[in-house]
mmCIF file with all atom_site columns, C-alpha atoms and ligand atoms in Angstrom:
data_model
loop_
_atom_site.group_PDB
_atom_site.id
_atom_site.type_symbol
_atom_site.label_atom_id
_atom_site.label_alt_id
_atom_site.label_comp_id
_atom_site.label_asym_id
_atom_site.label_entity_id
_atom_site.label_seq_id
_atom_site.pdbx_PDB_ins_code
_atom_site.Cartn_x
_atom_site.Cartn_y
_atom_site.Cartn_z
_atom_site.occupancy
_atom_site.B_iso_or_equiv
_atom_site.pdbx_formal_charge
_atom_site.auth_seq_id
_atom_site.auth_comp_id
_atom_site.auth_asym_id
_atom_site.auth_atom_id
_atom_site.pdbx_PDB_model_num
ATOM   1   C  CA  . MET A 1 1   ? 33.709  13.243  15.999  1.00 58.00 ? 1   MET A CA  1
ATOM   2   C  CA  . ARG A 1 2   ? 30.043  12.874  16.803  1.00 57.00 ? 2   ARG A CA  1
ATOM   3   C  CA  . ASP A 1 3   ? 29.146  13.633  13.164  1.00 63.00 ? 3   ASP A CA  1
ATOM   4   C  CA  . ALA A 1 4   ? 31.601  11.004  11.968  1.00 65.00 ? 4   ALA A CA  1
ATOM   5   C  CA  . ILE A 1 5   ? 30.030  8.420   14.260  1.00 58.00 ? 5   ILE A CA  1
ATOM   6   C  CA  . LEU A 1 6   ? 26.529  9.351   13.107  1.00 52.00 ? 6   LEU A CA  1
ATOM   7   C  CA  . GLU A 1 7   ? 27.656  9.134   9.471   1.00 58.00 ? 7   GLU A CA  1
ATOM   8   C  CA  . ARG A 1 8   ? 29.075  5.659   10.092  1.00 56.00 ? 8   ARG A CA  1
ATOM   9   C  CA  . ILE A 1 9   ? 25.827  4.542   11.715  1.00 48.00 ? 9   ILE A CA  1
ATOM   10  C  CA  . ARG A 1 10  ? 23.854  5.899   8.744   1.00 46.00 ? 10  ARG A CA  1
ATOM   11  C  CA  . ASN A 1 11  ? 26.091  4.116   6.233   1.00 48.00 ? 11  ASN A CA  1
ATOM   12  C  CA  . THR A 1 12  ? 25.856  0.864   8.178   1.00 46.00 ? 12  THR A CA  1
ATOM   13  C  CA  . PHE A 1 13  ? 22.090  1.285   8.258   1.00 44.00 ? 13  PHE A CA  1
ATOM   14  C  CA  . HIS A 1 14  ? 21.899  1.746   4.504   1.00 45.00 ? 14  HIS A CA  1
ATOM   15  C  CA  . LEU A 1 15  ? 24.114  -1.261  3.810   1.00 43.00 ? 15  LEU A CA  1
ATOM   16  C  CA  . ARG A 1 16  ? 22.270  -3.419  6.280   1.00 45.00 ? 16  ARG A CA  1
ATOM   17  C  CA  . TYR A 1 17  ? 18.792  -2.534  5.150   1.00 50.00 ? 17  TYR A CA  1
ATOM   18  C  CA  . GLY A 1 18  ? 19.502  -1.902  1.468   1.00 60.00 ? 18  GLY A CA  1
ATOM   19  C  CA  . ARG A 1 19  ? 16.675  0.591   1.321   1.00 69.00 ? 19  ARG A CA  1
ATOM   20  C  CA  . GLY A 1 20  ? 14.458  0.538   -1.715  1.00 76.00 ? 20  GLY A CA  1
ATOM   21  C  CA  . ILE A 1 21  ? 12.522  3.422   -3.159  1.00 80.00 ? 21  ILE A CA  1
ATOM   22  C  CA  . VAL A 1 22  ? 8.830   4.240   -2.931  1.00 85.00 ? 22  VAL A CA  1
ATOM   23  C  CA  . GLU A 1 23  ? 7.431   6.587   -5.545  1.00 84.00 ? 23  GLU A CA  1
ATOM   24  C  CA  . GLN A 1 24  ? 4.127   8.343   -5.001  1.00 87.00 ? 24  GLN A CA  1
ATOM   25  C  CA  . SER A 1 25  ? 2.334   9.992   -7.911  1.00 87.00 ? 25  SER A CA  1
ATOM   26  C  CA  . GLY A 1 26  ? -0.228  12.537  -6.839  1.00 83.00 ? 26  GLY A CA  1
ATOM   27  C  CA  . GLY A 1 27  ? -0.764  13.947  -3.389  1.00 84.00 ? 27  GLY A CA  1
ATOM   28  C  CA  . ALA A 1 28  ? -3.292  12.454  -1.003  1.00 87.00 ? 28  ALA A CA  1
ATOM   29  C  CA  . GLY A 1 29  ? -4.589  15.987  -0.349  1.00 87.00 ? 29  GLY A CA  1
ATOM   30  C  CA  . ALA A 1 30  ? -5.779  16.470  -3.945  1.00 87.00 ? 30  ALA A CA  1
ATOM   31  C  CA  . LEU A 1 31  ? -7.390  13.035  -3.881  1.00 87.00 ? 31  LEU A CA  1
ATOM   32  C  CA  . PHE A 1 32  ? -9.276  13.712  -0.643  1.00 87.00 ? 32  PHE A CA  1
ATOM   33  C  CA  . ASN A 1 33  ? -10.425 17.071  -2.040  1.00 87.00 ? 33  ASN A CA  1
ATOM   34  C  CA  . GLY A 1 34  ? -12.011 15.467  -5.075  1.00 87.00 ? 34  GLY A CA  1
ATOM   35  C  CA  . ASP A 1 35  ? -9.322  15.841  -7.749  1.00 89.00 ? 35  ASP A CA  1
ATOM   36  C  CA  . PHE A 1 36  ? -9.546  12.432  -9.417  1.00 92.00 ? 36  PHE A CA  1
ATOM   37  C  CA  . SER A 1 37  ? -7.945  13.423  -12.724 1.00 90.00 ? 37  SER A CA  1
ATOM   38  C  CA  . SER A 1 38  ? -4.991  11.355  -13.865 1.00 90.00 ? 38  SER A CA  1
ATOM   39  C  CA  . ASN A 1 39  ? -1.515  12.739  -13.394 1.00 83.00 ? 39  ASN A CA  1
ATOM   40  C  CA  . THR A 1 40  ? 0.380   9.776   -14.840 1.00 93.00 ? 40  THR A CA  1
ATOM   41  C  CA  . THR A 1 41  ? -0.214  6.388   -16.441 1.00 95.00 ? 41  THR A CA  1
ATOM   42  C  CA  . ALA A 1 42  ? -0.261  2.937   -14.894 1.00 96.00 ? 42  ALA A CA  1
ATOM   43  C  CA  . GLY A 1 43  ? 2.759   2.056   -17.034 1.00 96.00 ? 43  GLY A CA  1
ATOM   44  C  CA  . VAL A 1 44  ? 4.871   4.972   -15.834 1.00 94.00 ? 44  VAL A CA  1
ATOM   45  C  CA  . GLU A 1 45  ? 3.938   4.398   -12.200 1.00 94.00 ? 45  GLU A CA  1
ATOM   46  C  CA  . PHE A 1 46  ? 4.066   0.610   -11.898 1.00 95.00 ? 46  PHE A CA  1
ATOM   47  C  CA  . ALA A 1 47  ? 6.297   -0.761  -14.709 1.00 93.00 ? 47  ALA A CA  1
ATOM   48  C  CA  . GLY A 1 48  ? 9.238   -2.536  -13.124 1.00 91.00 ? 48  GLY A CA  1
ATOM   49  C  CA  . SER A 1 49  ? 7.914   -2.037  -9.582  1.00 94.00 ? 49  SER A CA  1
ATOM   50  C  CA  . ARG A 1 50  ? 7.662   -4.810  -7.017  1.00 95.00 ? 50  ARG A CA  1
ATOM   51  C  CA  . LEU A 1 51  ? 4.238   -3.779  -5.740  1.00 97.00 ? 51  LEU A CA  1
ATOM   52  C  CA  . GLY A 1 52  ? 1.905   -0.849  -5.665  1.00 97.00 ? 52  GLY A CA  1
ATOM   53  C  CA  . LEU A 1 53  ? -1.572  0.549   -5.107  1.00 97.00 ? 53  LEU A CA  1
ATOM   54  C  CA  . GLY A 1 54  ? -3.645  3.465   -6.271  1.00 96.00 ? 54  GLY A CA  1
ATOM   55  C  CA  . VAL A 1 55  ? -6.891  4.632   -7.830  1.00 95.00 ? 55  VAL A CA  1
ATOM   56  C  CA  . MET A 1 56  ? -7.864  4.995   -11.474 1.00 95.00 ? 56  MET A CA  1
ATOM   57  C  CA  . ASP A 1 57  ? -8.407  8.227   -13.367 1.00 93.00 ? 57  ASP A CA  1
ATOM   58  C  CA  . GLY A 1 58  ? -11.905 9.527   -12.572 1.00 93.00 ? 58  GLY A CA  1
ATOM   59  C  CA  . LEU A 1 59  ? -11.997 7.232   -9.525  1.00 91.00 ? 59  LEU A CA  1
ATOM   60  C  CA  . ASN A 1 60  ? -12.848 4.382   -11.861 1.00 92.00 ? 60  ASN A CA  1
ATOM   61  C  CA  . GLY A 1 61  ? -11.860 1.710   -9.347  1.00 95.00 ? 61  GLY A CA  1
ATOM   62  C  CA  . GLU A 1 62  ? -9.190  0.862   -6.810  1.00 97.00 ? 62  GLU A CA  1
ATOM   63  C  CA  . VAL A 1 63  ? -5.824  -0.225  -8.256  1.00 98.00 ? 63  VAL A CA  1
ATOM   64  C  CA  . VAL A 1 64  ? -3.540  -3.052  -7.135  1.00 98.00 ? 64  VAL A CA  1
ATOM   65  C  CA  . SER A 1 65  ? -0.206  -3.913  -8.738  1.00 98.00 ? 65  SER A CA  1
ATOM   66  C  CA  . VAL A 1 66  ? 2.022   -6.946  -8.129  1.00 98.00 ? 66  VAL A CA  1
ATOM   67  C  CA  . LYS A 1 67  ? 5.377   -7.422  -9.900  1.00 96.00 ? 67  LYS A CA  1
ATOM   68  C  CA  . GLY A 1 68  ? 4.417   -5.022  -12.688 1.00 93.00 ? 68  GLY A CA  1
ATOM   69  C  CA  . THR A 1 69  ? 0.961   -6.479  -13.438 1.00 97.00 ? 69  THR A CA  1
ATOM   70  C  CA  . THR A 1 70  ? -1.757  -3.969  -12.544 1.00 98.00 ? 70  THR A CA  1
ATOM   71  C  CA  . TRP A 1 71  ? -5.493  -4.439  -12.059 1.00 98.00 ? 71  TRP A CA  1
ATOM   72  C  CA  . ARG A 1 72  ? -8.386  -2.103  -11.331 1.00 98.00 ? 72  ARG A CA  1
ATOM   73  C  CA  . ILE A 1 73  ? -11.405 -3.241  -9.333  1.00 98.00 ? 73  ILE A CA  1
ATOM   74  C  CA  . PRO A 1 74  ? -14.621 -2.040  -11.002 1.00 96.00 ? 74  PRO A CA  1
ATOM   75  C  CA  . GLU A 1 75  ? -18.070 -1.932  -9.361  1.00 95.00 ? 75  GLU A CA  1
ATOM   76  C  CA  . SER A 1 76  ? -18.548 -5.652  -10.094 1.00 96.00 ? 76  SER A CA  1
ATOM   77  C  CA  . GLY A 1 77  ? -15.644 -6.448  -7.779  1.00 97.00 ? 77  GLY A CA  1
ATOM   78  C  CA  . VAL A 1 78  ? -13.948 -8.604  -10.422 1.00 98.00 ? 78  VAL A CA  1
ATOM   79  C  CA  . PRO A 1 79  ? -10.450 -7.276  -11.210 1.00 98.00 ? 79  PRO A CA  1
ATOM   80  C  CA  . VAL A 1 80  ? -9.683  -6.124  -14.753 1.00 98.00 ? 80  VAL A CA  1
ATOM   81  C  CA  . GLU A 1 81  ? -6.095  -5.888  -15.960 1.00 98.00 ? 81  GLU A CA  1
ATOM   82  C  CA  . VAL A 1 82  ? -5.040  -2.290  -16.648 1.00 98.00 ? 82  VAL A CA  1
ATOM   83  C  CA  . SER A 1 83  ? -3.049  -1.430  -19.770 1.00 97.00 ? 83  SER A CA  1
ATOM   84  C  CA  . PRO A 1 84  ? 0.118   0.660   -19.319 1.00 97.00 ? 84  PRO A CA  1
ATOM   85  C  CA  . SER A 1 85  ? -1.419  3.656   -21.162 1.00 97.00 ? 85  SER A CA  1
ATOM   86  C  CA  . GLU A 1 86  ? -4.411  4.018   -18.806 1.00 97.00 ? 86  GLU A CA  1
ATOM   87  C  CA  . GLY A 1 87  ? -4.367  7.007   -16.461 1.00 96.00 ? 87  GLY A CA  1
ATOM   88  C  CA  . ILE A 1 88  ? -4.259  6.843   -12.684 1.00 96.00 ? 88  ILE A CA  1
ATOM   89  C  CA  . ALA A 1 89  ? -5.278  9.610   -10.280 1.00 93.00 ? 89  ALA A CA  1
ATOM   90  C  CA  . PHE A 1 90  ? -2.992  8.423   -7.502  1.00 93.00 ? 90  PHE A CA  1
ATOM   91  C  CA  . GLY A 1 91  ? -0.367  5.719   -7.178  1.00 95.00 ? 91  GLY A CA  1
ATOM   92  C  CA  . ILE A 1 92  ? 2.319   4.475   -4.827  1.00 94.00 ? 92  ILE A CA  1
ATOM   93  C  CA  . ALA A 1 93  ? 4.907   2.004   -6.113  1.00 94.00 ? 93  ALA A CA  1
ATOM   94  C  CA  . ALA A 1 94  ? 7.784   0.231   -4.359  1.00 94.00 ? 94  ALA A CA  1
ATOM   95  C  CA  . HIS A 1 95  ? 11.027  -0.591  -6.097  1.00 89.00 ? 95  HIS A CA  1
ATOM   96  C  CA  . GLY A 1 96  ? 13.459  -3.133  -4.700  1.00 77.00 ? 96  GLY A CA  1
ATOM   97  C  CA  . GLY A 1 97  ? 15.479  -2.967  -1.552  1.00 81.00 ? 97  GLY A CA  1
ATOM   98  C  CA  . ARG A 1 98  ? 16.284  -5.839  0.750   1.00 84.00 ? 98  ARG A CA  1
ATOM   99  C  CA  . GLU A 1 99  ? 13.519  -8.248  1.764   1.00 89.00 ? 99  GLU A CA  1
ATOM   100 C  CA  . HIS A 1 100 ? 12.735  -8.968  5.413   1.00 92.00 ? 100 HIS A CA  1
ATOM   101 C  CA  . GLN A 1 101 ? 10.393  -11.751 6.506   1.00 95.00 ? 101 GLN A CA  1
ATOM   102 C  CA  . VAL A 1 102 ? 8.006   -10.836 9.308   1.00 96.00 ? 102 VAL A CA  1
ATOM   103 C  CA  . ALA A 1 103 ? 6.072   -13.487 11.246  1.00 96.00 ? 103 ALA A CA  1
ATOM   104 C  CA  . ILE A 1 104 ? 2.330   -12.812 11.283  1.00 97.00 ? 104 ILE A CA  1
ATOM   105 C  CA  . PRO A 1 105 ? 0.594   -15.158 13.756  1.00 97.00 ? 105 PRO A CA  1
ATOM   106 C  CA  . ALA A 1 106 ? -2.693  -16.803 12.760  1.00 98.00 ? 106 ALA A CA  1
ATOM   107 C  CA  . GLY A 1 107 ? -5.649  -14.740 13.912  1.00 98.00 ? 107 GLY A CA  1
ATOM   108 C  CA  . CYS A 1 108 ? -4.018  -11.350 13.284  1.00 98.00 ? 108 CYS A CA  1
ATOM   109 C  CA  . ASN A 1 109 ? -6.292  -8.639  11.942  1.00 98.00 ? 109 ASN A CA  1
ATOM   110 C  CA  . MET A 1 110 ? -5.128  -5.314  10.486  1.00 98.00 ? 110 MET A CA  1
ATOM   111 C  CA  . SER A 1 111 ? -4.106  -3.907  13.860  1.00 98.00 ? 111 SER A CA  1
ATOM   112 C  CA  . GLY A 1 112 ? -2.315  -7.182  14.715  1.00 98.00 ? 112 GLY A CA  1
ATOM   113 C  CA  . ILE A 1 113 ? -0.407  -7.028  11.419  1.00 98.00 ? 113 ILE A CA  1
ATOM   114 C  CA  . LEU A 1 114 ? 0.525   -3.400  12.131  1.00 97.00 ? 114 LEU A CA  1
ATOM   115 C  CA  . SER A 1 115 ? 1.803   -4.376  15.594  1.00 97.00 ? 115 SER A CA  1
ATOM   116 C  CA  . ALA A 1 116 ? 3.865   -7.245  14.129  1.00 97.00 ? 116 ALA A CA  1
ATOM   117 C  CA  . ILE A 1 117 ? 5.469   -4.961  11.535  1.00 96.00 ? 117 ILE A CA  1
ATOM   118 C  CA  . ASP A 1 118 ? 6.210   -2.229  14.091  1.00 95.00 ? 118 ASP A CA  1
ATOM   119 C  CA  . ALA A 1 119 ? 7.645   -4.775  16.549  1.00 95.00 ? 119 ALA A CA  1
ATOM   120 C  CA  . TYR A 1 120 ? 9.927   -6.119  13.815  1.00 93.00 ? 120 TYR A CA  1
ATOM   121 C  CA  . LEU A 1 121 ? 11.110  -2.595  12.974  1.00 91.00 ? 121 LEU A CA  1
ATOM   122 C  CA  . ALA A 1 122 ? 11.699  -1.758  16.629  1.00 90.00 ? 122 ALA A CA  1
ATOM   123 C  CA  . GLU A 1 123 ? 13.698  -4.979  17.166  1.00 89.00 ? 123 GLU A CA  1
ATOM   124 C  CA  . ASN A 1 124 ? 15.858  -3.995  14.234  1.00 83.00 ? 124 ASN A CA  1
ATOM   125 C  CA  . HIS A 1 125 ? 16.414  -0.438  15.488  1.00 77.00 ? 125 HIS A CA  1
ATOM   126 C  CA  . VAL A 1 126 ? 14.269  1.220   12.848  1.00 82.00 ? 126 VAL A CA  1
ATOM   127 C  CA  . ASP A 1 127 ? 11.647  3.750   13.833  1.00 81.00 ? 127 ASP A CA  1
ATOM   128 C  CA  . HIS A 1 128 ? 8.467   3.540   11.773  1.00 83.00 ? 128 HIS A CA  1
ATOM   129 C  CA  . GLU A 1 129 ? 8.145   7.309   12.051  1.00 83.00 ? 129 GLU A CA  1
ATOM   130 C  CA  . ASP A 1 130 ? 11.266  7.684   9.902   1.00 80.00 ? 130 ASP A CA  1
ATOM   131 C  CA  . VAL A 1 131 ? 10.713  5.159   7.134   1.00 85.00 ? 131 VAL A CA  1
ATOM   132 C  CA  . VAL A 1 132 ? 8.098   3.880   4.741   1.00 89.00 ? 132 VAL A CA  1
ATOM   133 C  CA  . CYS A 1 133 ? 7.725   0.097   4.534   1.00 92.00 ? 133 CYS A CA  1
ATOM   134 C  CA  . ALA A 1 134 ? 6.439   -1.686  1.483   1.00 95.00 ? 134 ALA A CA  1
ATOM   135 C  CA  . VAL A 1 135 ? 4.553   -4.810  2.588   1.00 97.00 ? 135 VAL A CA  1
ATOM   136 C  CA  . GLU A 1 136 ? 3.361   -7.959  0.822   1.00 98.00 ? 136 GLU A CA  1
ATOM   137 C  CA  . ILE A 1 137 ? 1.305   -10.623 2.596   1.00 98.00 ? 137 ILE A CA  1
ATOM   138 C  CA  . VAL A 1 138 ? 0.477   -13.805 0.695   1.00 98.00 ? 138 VAL A CA  1
ATOM   139 C  CA  . GLY A 1 139 ? -1.629  -16.722 1.896   1.00 98.00 ? 139 GLY A CA  1
ATOM   140 C  CA  . SER A 1 140 ? -4.978  -17.698 3.354   1.00 98.00 ? 140 SER A CA  1
ATOM   141 C  CA  . PHE A 1 141 ? -7.389  -15.637 5.406   1.00 98.00 ? 141 PHE A CA  1
ATOM   142 C  CA  . SER A 1 142 ? -10.489 -16.601 7.392   1.00 98.00 ? 142 SER A CA  1
ATOM   143 C  CA  . TYR A 1 143 ? -12.050 -13.166 6.827   1.00 98.00 ? 143 TYR A CA  1
ATOM   144 C  CA  . VAL A 1 144 ? -11.543 -10.366 4.298   1.00 98.00 ? 144 VAL A CA  1
ATOM   145 C  CA  . LEU A 1 145 ? -13.537 -7.127  3.864   1.00 98.00 ? 145 LEU A CA  1
ATOM   146 C  CA  . LEU A 1 146 ? -12.714 -5.267  0.648   1.00 98.00 ? 146 LEU A CA  1
ATOM   147 C  CA  . ARG A 1 147 ? -14.110 -2.212  -1.056  1.00 97.00 ? 147 ARG A CA  1
ATOM   148 C  CA  . THR A 1 148 ? -14.075 -0.352  -4.299  1.00 96.00 ? 148 THR A CA  1
ATOM   149 C  CA  . GLU A 1 149 ? -16.085 2.643   -5.424  1.00 92.00 ? 149 GLU A CA  1
ATOM   150 C  CA  . ALA A 1 150 ? -17.954 3.926   -8.438  1.00 89.00 ? 150 ALA A CA  1
ATOM   151 C  CA  . ALA A 1 151 ? -17.065 7.181   -10.160 1.00 89.00 ? 151 ALA A CA  1
ATOM   152 C  CA  . PRO A 1 152 ? -18.410 10.399  -8.516  1.00 91.00 ? 152 PRO A CA  1
ATOM   153 C  CA  . THR A 1 153 ? -22.103 11.062  -9.116  1.00 89.00 ? 153 THR A CA  1
ATOM   154 C  CA  . PHE A 1 154 ? -21.849 14.865  -9.201  1.00 90.00 ? 154 PHE A CA  1
ATOM   155 C  CA  . PRO A 1 155 ? -19.103 17.440  -9.955  1.00 86.00 ? 155 PRO A CA  1
ATOM   156 C  CA  . GLU A 1 156 ? -16.722 18.236  -7.107  1.00 86.00 ? 156 GLU A CA  1
ATOM   157 C  CA  . GLU A 1 157 ? -17.890 15.278  -5.024  1.00 90.00 ? 157 GLU A CA  1
ATOM   158 C  CA  . THR A 1 158 ? -15.131 14.704  -2.451  1.00 90.00 ? 158 THR A CA  1
ATOM   159 C  CA  . LEU A 1 159 ? -13.559 11.334  -1.732  1.00 90.00 ? 159 LEU A CA  1
ATOM   160 C  CA  . ALA A 1 160 ? -15.372 11.154  1.621   1.00 92.00 ? 160 ALA A CA  1
ATOM   161 C  CA  . GLN A 1 161 ? -18.717 11.720  -0.144  1.00 93.00 ? 161 GLN A CA  1
ATOM   162 C  CA  . VAL A 1 162 ? -17.904 9.086   -2.781  1.00 92.00 ? 162 VAL A CA  1
ATOM   163 C  CA  . LEU A 1 163 ? -16.978 6.612   -0.054  1.00 92.00 ? 163 LEU A CA  1
ATOM   164 C  CA  . GLU A 1 164 ? -20.366 7.089   1.623   1.00 92.00 ? 164 GLU A CA  1
ATOM   165 C  CA  . HIS A 1 165 ? -21.640 4.890   -1.216  1.00 91.00 ? 165 HIS A CA  1
ATOM   166 C  CA  . GLU A 1 166 ? -18.605 2.613   -1.493  1.00 94.00 ? 166 GLU A CA  1
ATOM   167 C  CA  . ILE A 1 167 ? -19.119 -0.988  -2.627  1.00 96.00 ? 167 ILE A CA  1
ATOM   168 C  CA  . ARG A 1 168 ? -18.089 -3.671  -0.147  1.00 97.00 ? 168 ARG A CA  1
ATOM   169 C  CA  . PHE A 1 169 ? -17.161 -7.307  -0.694  1.00 98.00 ? 169 PHE A CA  1
ATOM   170 C  CA  . GLU A 1 170 ? -16.918 -9.717  2.243   1.00 98.00 ? 170 GLU A CA  1
ATOM   171 C  CA  . PHE A 1 171 ? -15.380 -13.214 2.243   1.00 98.00 ? 171 PHE A CA  1
ATOM   172 C  CA  . ASP A 1 172 ? -15.111 -15.905 4.919   1.00 97.00 ? 172 ASP A CA  1
ATOM   173 C  CA  . GLU A 1 173 ? -12.453 -17.957 3.170   1.00 96.00 ? 173 GLU A CA  1
ATOM   174 C  CA  . TRP A 1 174 ? -10.052 -16.088 0.931   1.00 98.00 ? 174 TRP A CA  1
ATOM   175 C  CA  . ARG A 1 175 ? -6.645  -16.797 -0.580  1.00 98.00 ? 175 ARG A CA  1
ATOM   176 C  CA  . GLY A 1 176 ? -4.586  -14.101 -2.175  1.00 98.00 ? 176 GLY A CA  1
ATOM   177 C  CA  . THR A 1 177 ? -2.107  -11.272 -1.887  1.00 98.00 ? 177 THR A CA  1
ATOM   178 C  CA  . LEU A 1 178 ? -2.228  -8.025  0.069   1.00 98.00 ? 178 LEU A CA  1
ATOM   179 C  CA  . VAL A 1 179 ? 0.201   -5.329  -1.027  1.00 98.00 ? 179 VAL A CA  1
ATOM   180 C  CA  . GLY A 1 180 ? 0.680   -1.919  0.486   1.00 97.00 ? 180 GLY A CA  1
ATOM   181 C  CA  . PHE A 1 181 ? 2.557   0.355   2.800   1.00 96.00 ? 181 PHE A CA  1
ATOM   182 C  CA  . ARG A 1 182 ? 3.167   1.222   6.407   1.00 95.00 ? 182 ARG A CA  1
ATOM   183 C  CA  . PHE A 1 183 ? 3.547   5.016   6.272   1.00 93.00 ? 183 PHE A CA  1
ATOM   184 C  CA  . PRO A 1 184 ? 4.508   7.096   9.320   1.00 91.00 ? 184 PRO A CA  1
ATOM   185 C  CA  . ASP A 1 185 ? 1.500   8.016   11.483  1.00 93.00 ? 185 ASP A CA  1
ATOM   186 C  CA  . GLU A 1 186 ? 2.418   11.686  11.165  1.00 89.00 ? 186 GLU A CA  1
ATOM   187 C  CA  . SER A 1 187 ? 1.376   12.939  7.734   1.00 86.00 ? 187 SER A CA  1
ATOM   188 C  CA  . ASP A 1 188 ? 1.777   16.317  6.043   1.00 83.00 ? 188 ASP A CA  1
ATOM   189 C  CA  . GLY A 1 189 ? -1.558  15.676  4.347   1.00 86.00 ? 189 GLY A CA  1
ATOM   190 C  CA  . GLN A 1 190 ? 0.086   14.413  1.163   1.00 85.00 ? 190 GLN A CA  1
ATOM   191 C  CA  . THR A 1 191 ? 0.658   10.835  2.349   1.00 87.00 ? 191 THR A CA  1
ATOM   192 C  CA  . ILE A 1 192 ? -1.825  8.295   3.710   1.00 90.00 ? 192 ILE A CA  1
ATOM   193 C  CA  . PRO A 1 193 ? -0.682  7.527   7.273   1.00 92.00 ? 193 PRO A CA  1
ATOM   194 C  CA  . GLY A 1 194 ? -0.565  4.074   8.868   1.00 95.00 ? 194 GLY A CA  1
ATOM   195 C  CA  . LEU A 1 195 ? -1.133  0.703   7.237   1.00 97.00 ? 195 LEU A CA  1
ATOM   196 C  CA  . HIS A 1 196 ? -2.800  0.682   3.805   1.00 97.00 ? 196 HIS A CA  1
ATOM   197 C  CA  . PHE A 1 197 ? -3.359  -2.466  1.726   1.00 98.00 ? 197 PHE A CA  1
ATOM   198 C  CA  . HIS A 1 198 ? -4.978  -3.294  -1.581  1.00 98.00 ? 198 HIS A CA  1
ATOM   199 C  CA  . ALA A 1 199 ? -5.709  -6.923  -2.426  1.00 98.00 ? 199 ALA A CA  1
ATOM   200 C  CA  . ILE A 1 200 ? -6.066  -9.386  -5.277  1.00 98.00 ? 200 ILE A CA  1
ATOM   201 C  CA  . SER A 1 201 ? -7.258  -12.957 -4.775  1.00 98.00 ? 201 SER A CA  1
ATOM   202 C  CA  . ALA A 1 202 ? -5.237  -15.954 -5.989  1.00 98.00 ? 202 ALA A CA  1
ATOM   203 C  CA  . ASP A 1 203 ? -7.971  -16.738 -8.546  1.00 98.00 ? 203 ASP A CA  1
ATOM   204 C  CA  . GLN A 1 204 ? -8.028  -13.041 -9.611  1.00 98.00 ? 204 GLN A CA  1
ATOM   205 C  CA  . ASP A 1 205 ? -11.796 -13.006 -9.036  1.00 98.00 ? 205 ASP A CA  1
ATOM   206 C  CA  . SER A 1 206 ? -11.834 -10.455 -6.226  1.00 98.00 ? 206 SER A CA  1
ATOM   207 C  CA  . GLY A 1 207 ? -9.835  -7.493  -4.971  1.00 98.00 ? 207 GLY A CA  1
ATOM   208 C  CA  . GLY A 1 208 ? -9.962  -3.926  -3.750  1.00 98.00 ? 208 GLY A CA  1
ATOM   209 C  CA  . HIS A 1 209 ? -8.964  -1.637  -0.906  1.00 98.00 ? 209 HIS A CA  1
ATOM   210 C  CA  . VAL A 1 210 ? -8.638  -3.640  2.314   1.00 98.00 ? 210 VAL A CA  1
ATOM   211 C  CA  . HIS A 1 211 ? -10.819 -2.637  5.271   1.00 98.00 ? 211 HIS A CA  1
ATOM   212 C  CA  . GLU A 1 212 ? -10.146 -5.685  7.444   1.00 98.00 ? 212 GLU A CA  1
ATOM   213 C  CA  . VAL A 1 213 ? -8.634  -9.172  7.332   1.00 98.00 ? 213 VAL A CA  1
ATOM   214 C  CA  . VAL A 1 214 ? -8.035  -12.101 9.660   1.00 98.00 ? 214 VAL A CA  1
ATOM   215 C  CA  . ALA A 1 215 ? -4.884  -13.994 8.638   1.00 98.00 ? 215 ALA A CA  1
ATOM   216 C  CA  . THR A 1 216 ? -4.789  -17.792 8.804   1.00 98.00 ? 216 THR A CA  1
ATOM   217 C  CA  . ASP A 1 217 ? -1.534  -18.927 7.218   1.00 98.00 ? 217 ASP A CA  1
ATOM   218 C  CA  . VAL A 1 218 ? 0.459   -16.157 5.569   1.00 98.00 ? 218 VAL A CA  1
ATOM   219 C  CA  . LEU A 1 219 ? 3.962   -15.204 4.492   1.00 98.00 ? 219 LEU A CA  1
ATOM   220 C  CA  . ALA A 1 220 ? 4.772   -11.537 5.053   1.00 98.00 ? 220 ALA A CA  1
ATOM   221 C  CA  . THR A 1 221 ? 7.637   -9.646  3.460   1.00 96.00 ? 221 THR A CA  1
ATOM   222 C  CA  . ILE A 1 222 ? 8.593   -6.041  4.100   1.00 94.00 ? 222 ILE A CA  1
ATOM   223 C  CA  . TRP A 1 223 ? 11.034  -3.662  2.448   1.00 92.00 ? 223 TRP A CA  1
ATOM   224 C  CA  . VAL A 1 224 ? 12.336  -0.653  4.335   1.00 87.00 ? 224 VAL A CA  1
ATOM   225 C  CA  . ASP A 1 225 ? 12.101  2.176   1.847   1.00 75.00 ? 225 ASP A CA  1
ATOM   226 C  CA  . GLU A 1 226 ? 12.712  5.841   1.304   1.00 62.00 ? 226 GLU A CA  1
ATOM   227 C  CA  . LEU A 1 227 ? 9.816   7.906   0.008   1.00 59.00 ? 227 LEU A CA  1
ATOM   228 C  CA  . HIS A 1 228 ? 10.330  9.858   -3.204  1.00 59.00 ? 228 HIS A CA  1
ATOM   229 C  CA  . PRO A 1 229 ? 7.221   11.940  -3.859  1.00 54.00 ? 229 PRO A CA  1
ATOM   230 C  CA  . VAL A 1 230 ? 6.721   12.898  -7.485  1.00 51.00 ? 230 VAL A CA  1
ATOM   231 C  CA  . HIS A 1 231 ? 4.189   15.234  -9.108  1.00 43.00 ? 231 HIS A CA  1
ATOM   232 C  CA  . CYS A 1 232 ? 2.948   16.387  -5.667  1.00 37.00 ? 232 CYS A CA  1
HETATM 233 ZN ZN1 . ZN  U 2 .   ? -6.828  2.186   -0.673  1.00 55.03 ? 301 ZN  U ZN1 1
#
């Protein structure tokens, strides 16, 4: 009886939330340990996806993907479109599901955005520890701090060592799109916990991994997804 009730709740949940799918290529563990070799191509990972992020083969720039168009952010900070045959060392892509609009008040920084997403999930009886959310935030920001990185300078350099000489880009007024994921805080070492965004500006002149933002006037959409790790 109890199982039947639980099954009905689960089915209702799936219908109500129309969960999409998140595919992750490569494990975060290998990336953190300095394995930056490609395990798939940008085309395989991001074609047909709604949004995604990652890093290039050989750590040749941060990757951001919106509606199937993918860019890498080289040392110059100016995004370059990636062809489908180029290799990526790590990628996470979101496919479909039902859209939910989340209000992000002006003045929210990364932790404010995280709180708004978690509050929305809690109101809707979803626990962020059990799901992965794909997130897109489009609009204007009064502050953005982005980064990319150059390829490793010596063999077996770890990601932490590479990021000691990361390249930062800071903007006071910025318009564009943040895409990424709210992963559960508990990680098995293969996922990147918490909120993780990559960005591309509306003029496609800037982008990268997002360290910090302050939102001014934005539209935020989330998809409640199931994680399907591949190639881990
Ligand atoms: Zn990143």
